[in-house]
Coordinates of C-alpha atoms and ligand atoms in Angstrom, one line a residue:
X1 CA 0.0 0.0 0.0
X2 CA 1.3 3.4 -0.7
X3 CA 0.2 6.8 0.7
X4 CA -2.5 8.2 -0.8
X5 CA -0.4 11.2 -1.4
X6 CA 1.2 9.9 -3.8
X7 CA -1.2 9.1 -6.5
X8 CA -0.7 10.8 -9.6
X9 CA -3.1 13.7 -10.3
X10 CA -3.6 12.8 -13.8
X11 CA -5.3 9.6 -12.1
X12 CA -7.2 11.0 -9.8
X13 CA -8.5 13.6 -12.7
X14 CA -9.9 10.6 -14.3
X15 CA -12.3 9.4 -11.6
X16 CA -16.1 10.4 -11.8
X17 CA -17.7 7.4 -10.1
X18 CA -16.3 6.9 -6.1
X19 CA -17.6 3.3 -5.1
X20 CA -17.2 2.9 -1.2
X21 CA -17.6 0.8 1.7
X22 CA -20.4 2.3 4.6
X23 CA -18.9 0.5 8.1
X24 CA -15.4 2.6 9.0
X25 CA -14.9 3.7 5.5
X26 CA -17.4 6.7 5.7
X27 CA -18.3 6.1 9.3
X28 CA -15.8 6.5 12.5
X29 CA -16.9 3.9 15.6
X30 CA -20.1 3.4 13.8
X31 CA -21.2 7.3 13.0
X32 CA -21.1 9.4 9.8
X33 CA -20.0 12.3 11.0
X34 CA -20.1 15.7 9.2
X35 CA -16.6 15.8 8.1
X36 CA -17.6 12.7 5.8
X37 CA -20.9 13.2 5.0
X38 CA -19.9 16.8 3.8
X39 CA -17.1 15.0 1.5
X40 CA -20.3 13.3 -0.1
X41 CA -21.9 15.9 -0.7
X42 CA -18.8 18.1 -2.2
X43 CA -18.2 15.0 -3.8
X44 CA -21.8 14.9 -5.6
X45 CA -22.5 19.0 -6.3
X46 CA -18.9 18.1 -7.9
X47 CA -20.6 16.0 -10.3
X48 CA -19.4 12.6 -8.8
X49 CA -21.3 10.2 -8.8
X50 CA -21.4 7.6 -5.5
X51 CA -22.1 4.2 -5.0
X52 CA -22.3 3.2 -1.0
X53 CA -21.5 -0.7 -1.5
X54 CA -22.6 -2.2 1.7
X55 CA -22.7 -5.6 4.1
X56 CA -26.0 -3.5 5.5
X57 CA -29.3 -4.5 5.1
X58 CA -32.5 -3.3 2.3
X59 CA -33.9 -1.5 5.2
X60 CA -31.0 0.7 5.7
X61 CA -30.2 1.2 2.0
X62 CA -33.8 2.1 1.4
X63 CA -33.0 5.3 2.9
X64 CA -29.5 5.5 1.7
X65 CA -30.4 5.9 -1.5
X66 CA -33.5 8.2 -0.6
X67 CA -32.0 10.6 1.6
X68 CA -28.1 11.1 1.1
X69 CA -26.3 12.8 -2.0
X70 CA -25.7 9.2 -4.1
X71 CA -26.4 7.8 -7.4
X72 CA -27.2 4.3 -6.0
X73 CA -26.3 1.9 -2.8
X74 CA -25.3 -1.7 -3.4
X75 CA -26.5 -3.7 0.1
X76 CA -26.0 -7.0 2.1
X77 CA -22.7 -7.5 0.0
X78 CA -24.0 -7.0 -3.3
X79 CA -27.7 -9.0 -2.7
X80 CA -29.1 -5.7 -5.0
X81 CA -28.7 -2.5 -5.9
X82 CA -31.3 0.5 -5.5
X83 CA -31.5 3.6 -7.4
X84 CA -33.9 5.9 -8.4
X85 CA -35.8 5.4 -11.6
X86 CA -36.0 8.4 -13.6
X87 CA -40.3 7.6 -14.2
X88 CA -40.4 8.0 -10.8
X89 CA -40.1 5.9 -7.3
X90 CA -37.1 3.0 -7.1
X91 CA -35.6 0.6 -9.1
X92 CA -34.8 -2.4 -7.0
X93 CA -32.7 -5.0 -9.0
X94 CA -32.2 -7.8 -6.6
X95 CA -29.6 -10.6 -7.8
X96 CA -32.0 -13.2 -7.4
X97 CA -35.6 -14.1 -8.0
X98 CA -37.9 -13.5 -5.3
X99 CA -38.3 -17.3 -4.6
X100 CA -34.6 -18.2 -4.4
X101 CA -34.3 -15.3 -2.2
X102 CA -36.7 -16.4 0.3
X103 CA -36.2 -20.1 0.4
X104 CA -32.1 -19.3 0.7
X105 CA -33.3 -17.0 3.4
X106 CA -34.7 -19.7 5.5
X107 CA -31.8 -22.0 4.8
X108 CA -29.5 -19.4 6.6
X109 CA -31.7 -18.7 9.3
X110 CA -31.6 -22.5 10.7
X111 CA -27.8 -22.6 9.9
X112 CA -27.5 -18.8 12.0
X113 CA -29.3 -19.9 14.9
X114 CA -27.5 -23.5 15.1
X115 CA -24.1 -21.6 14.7
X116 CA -25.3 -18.8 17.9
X117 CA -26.3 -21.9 19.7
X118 CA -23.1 -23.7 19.3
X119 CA -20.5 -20.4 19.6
X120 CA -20.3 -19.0 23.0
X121 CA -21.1 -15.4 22.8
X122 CA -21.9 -15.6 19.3
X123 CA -25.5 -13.1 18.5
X124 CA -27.8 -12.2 15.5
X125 CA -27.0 -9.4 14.1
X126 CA -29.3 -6.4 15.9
X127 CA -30.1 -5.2 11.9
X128 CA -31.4 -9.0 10.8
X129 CA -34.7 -8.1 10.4
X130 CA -34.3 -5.5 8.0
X131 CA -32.6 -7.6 5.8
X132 CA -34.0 -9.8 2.5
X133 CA -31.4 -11.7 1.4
X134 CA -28.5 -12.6 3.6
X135 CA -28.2 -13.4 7.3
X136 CA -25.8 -11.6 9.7
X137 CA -23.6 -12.5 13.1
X138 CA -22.8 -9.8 15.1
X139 CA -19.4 -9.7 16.1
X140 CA -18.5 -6.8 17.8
X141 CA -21.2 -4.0 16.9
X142 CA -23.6 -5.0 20.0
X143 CA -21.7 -7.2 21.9
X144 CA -18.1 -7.3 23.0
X145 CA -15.7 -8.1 20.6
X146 CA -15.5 -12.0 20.1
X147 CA -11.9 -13.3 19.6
X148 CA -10.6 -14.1 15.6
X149 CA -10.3 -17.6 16.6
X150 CA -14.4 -17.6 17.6
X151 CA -15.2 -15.3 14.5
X152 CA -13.3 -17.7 12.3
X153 CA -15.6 -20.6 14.0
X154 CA -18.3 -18.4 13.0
X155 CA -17.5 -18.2 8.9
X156 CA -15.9 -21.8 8.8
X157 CA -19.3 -22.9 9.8
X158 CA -21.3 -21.1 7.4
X159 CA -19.1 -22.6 4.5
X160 CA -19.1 -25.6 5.7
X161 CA -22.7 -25.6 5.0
X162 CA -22.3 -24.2 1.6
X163 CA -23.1 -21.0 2.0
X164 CA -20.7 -17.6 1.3
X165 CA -19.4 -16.2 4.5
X166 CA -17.3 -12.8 4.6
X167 CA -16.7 -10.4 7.4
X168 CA -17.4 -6.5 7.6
X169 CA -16.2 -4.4 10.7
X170 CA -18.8 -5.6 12.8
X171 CA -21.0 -8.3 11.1
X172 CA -20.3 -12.2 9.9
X173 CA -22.7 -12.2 6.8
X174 CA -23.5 -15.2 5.0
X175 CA -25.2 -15.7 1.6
X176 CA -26.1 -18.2 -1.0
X177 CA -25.3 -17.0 -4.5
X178 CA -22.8 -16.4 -6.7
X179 CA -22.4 -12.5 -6.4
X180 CA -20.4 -10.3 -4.0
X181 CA -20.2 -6.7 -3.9
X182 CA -17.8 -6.8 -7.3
X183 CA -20.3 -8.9 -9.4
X184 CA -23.3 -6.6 -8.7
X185 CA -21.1 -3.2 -9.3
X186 CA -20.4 -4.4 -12.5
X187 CA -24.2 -5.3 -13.1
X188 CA -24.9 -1.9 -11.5
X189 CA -22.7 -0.2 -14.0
X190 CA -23.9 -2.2 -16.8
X191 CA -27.6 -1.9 -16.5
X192 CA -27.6 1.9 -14.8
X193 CA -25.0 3.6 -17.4
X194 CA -24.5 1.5 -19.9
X195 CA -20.8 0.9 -19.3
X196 CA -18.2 -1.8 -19.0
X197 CA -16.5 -2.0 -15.9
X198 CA -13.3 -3.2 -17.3
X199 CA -13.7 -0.5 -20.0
X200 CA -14.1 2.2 -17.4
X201 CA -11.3 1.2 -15.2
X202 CA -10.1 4.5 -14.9
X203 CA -12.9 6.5 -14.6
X204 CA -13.3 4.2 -11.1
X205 CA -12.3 4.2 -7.5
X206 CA -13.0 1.7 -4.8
X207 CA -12.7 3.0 -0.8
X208 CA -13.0 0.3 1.8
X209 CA -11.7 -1.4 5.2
X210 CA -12.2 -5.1 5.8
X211 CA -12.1 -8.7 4.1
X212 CA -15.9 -7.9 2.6
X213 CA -13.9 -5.4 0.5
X214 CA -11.4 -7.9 -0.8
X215 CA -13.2 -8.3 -4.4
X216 CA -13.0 -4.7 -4.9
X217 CA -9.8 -4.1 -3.5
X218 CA -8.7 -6.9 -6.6
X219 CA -10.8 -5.5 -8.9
X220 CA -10.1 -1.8 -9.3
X221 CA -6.9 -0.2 -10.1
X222 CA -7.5 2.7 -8.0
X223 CA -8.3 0.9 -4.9
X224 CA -7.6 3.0 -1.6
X225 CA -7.9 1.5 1.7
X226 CA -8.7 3.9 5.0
X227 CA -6.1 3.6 7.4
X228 CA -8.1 1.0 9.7
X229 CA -7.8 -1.2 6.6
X230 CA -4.3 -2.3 8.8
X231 CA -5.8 -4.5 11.0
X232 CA -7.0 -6.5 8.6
X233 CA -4.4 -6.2 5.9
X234 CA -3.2 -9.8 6.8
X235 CA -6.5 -11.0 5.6
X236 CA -6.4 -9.5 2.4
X237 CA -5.7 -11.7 -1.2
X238 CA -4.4 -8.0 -1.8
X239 CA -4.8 -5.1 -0.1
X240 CA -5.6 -2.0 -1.9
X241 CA -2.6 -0.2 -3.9
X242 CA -3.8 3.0 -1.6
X243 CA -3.9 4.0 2.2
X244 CA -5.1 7.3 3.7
X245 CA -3.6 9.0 6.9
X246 CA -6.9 9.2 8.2
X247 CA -9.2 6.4 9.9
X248 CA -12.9 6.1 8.5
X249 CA -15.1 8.6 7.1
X250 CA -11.9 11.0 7.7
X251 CA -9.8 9.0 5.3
X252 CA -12.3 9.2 2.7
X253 CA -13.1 13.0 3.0
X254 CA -9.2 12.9 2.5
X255 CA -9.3 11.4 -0.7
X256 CA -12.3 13.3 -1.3
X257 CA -10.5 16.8 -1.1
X258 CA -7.1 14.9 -3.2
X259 CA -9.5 14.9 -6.1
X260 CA -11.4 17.8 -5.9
X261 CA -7.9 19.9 -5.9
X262 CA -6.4 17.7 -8.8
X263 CA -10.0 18.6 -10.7
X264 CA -9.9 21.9 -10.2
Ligands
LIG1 MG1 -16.4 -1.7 6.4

């Protein structure tokens, strides 16, 4: 990883869409404070468009896309997107059908209760019942921190029963399918407008923290990583080719302001 800093201006000058992790990417111990929220919305009135690409659930990314200055949100680690559709209302492309969605659903709900029962300490996620597609363990958001040995219990488990397990800052999430947040940007960019994401590399940058992140970190060649992406940087295929000096949402309004200058 190399400093932010030093990434050449001609790059940055390039980028119009920011995709970015929510969880200590914008967010600091769990808030968005204004620093970062005010980055999005420079960011935005800048012409920018933003993509919040997210382990959270539909409920929270209903109002995402609603009520903050972004062209779409990507949730529960690329289940679906949201954005608005220009007729009016939402446009809510889910990965899979309806039925697949459900019935997988259930499947994770036996497998996340049998996996609480049998790890001490272990919790459903406080945010499960706003989601509609995968399940989540809470790891250290509402209850204290488990150990890596217990959290690695926790994902070893879900895989061994065939299911996708990653974790974000706070959550274990599991999911049946074969997307992850990489596979549904691309499907995002495709369908939304109208453009290759390999084609486009350029024009792209990917902000993150954690292992969920890992696809995108691999995947775009401007990658950046917020400074808490160090803890986890062992756990990284990659890490990203990026790092700010700043934790969280104060990382990202750092790279925020690096492009705005190099634009202007
Ligand atoms: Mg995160």
């Amino acid at each position: 990883m190399r400093p932010l800093a030093e990434m050449p201006k001609d790059a940055l000058r390039q980028i119009d869409f920011i995709f970015c992790d929510i969880d200590e990417t914008l967010t600091n111990n769990g808030r968005l404070r204004a620093r970062a929220y005010a980055a999005l919305e420079a960011a935005a009135s800048a012409g920018l468009c933003l993509v919040p690409v997210t382990g959270r659930p539909a409920g929270w990314c209903d109002l995402i896309v609603r009520q903050w200055p972004v062209a779409a949100v990507i949730g529960e680690n690329g289940a679906f997107s949201f954005r608005h559709d220009p007729q009016g209302g939402l446009i809510r492309d889910y990965w899979q059908a309806d039925a697949v969605r459900r019935e997988n659903s259930e499947r994770l709900r036996a497998i996340a209760h049998a996996i609480c029962a049998k790890v001490p300490g272990a919790a459903i996620a406080a945010d499960q019942s706003y989601r509609d597609a995968d399940f989540a363990i809470d790891y250290a958001e509402d209850i204290a921190a488990l150990p890596p040995a217990r959290v690695a219990e926790i994902i070893a488990a879900f895989q061994a029963a065939g299911a996708n397990a990653q974790m974000s800052s706070a959550h274990v999430n599991a999911w049946f399918g074969d997307y992850d947040k990489l596979a549904t940007s691309r499907r995002l960019l495709a369908r939304a407008f109208g453009l290759d994401f390999n084609a486009v590399q350029p024009r792209l940058a990917y902000l993150g923290d954690a292992p969920n992140d890992a696809p995108m970190f691999e995947a775009f060649a401007n990658s950046i990583g917020v400074a808490n992406v160090r803890r986890f940087v062992a756990r990284l295929p990659l890490p990203p080719a990026y790092v700010t000096v700043g934790e969280g949402g104060e990382g990202f309004a750092e790279f925020v302001a690096l492009l705005l200058a190099a634009r202007s």
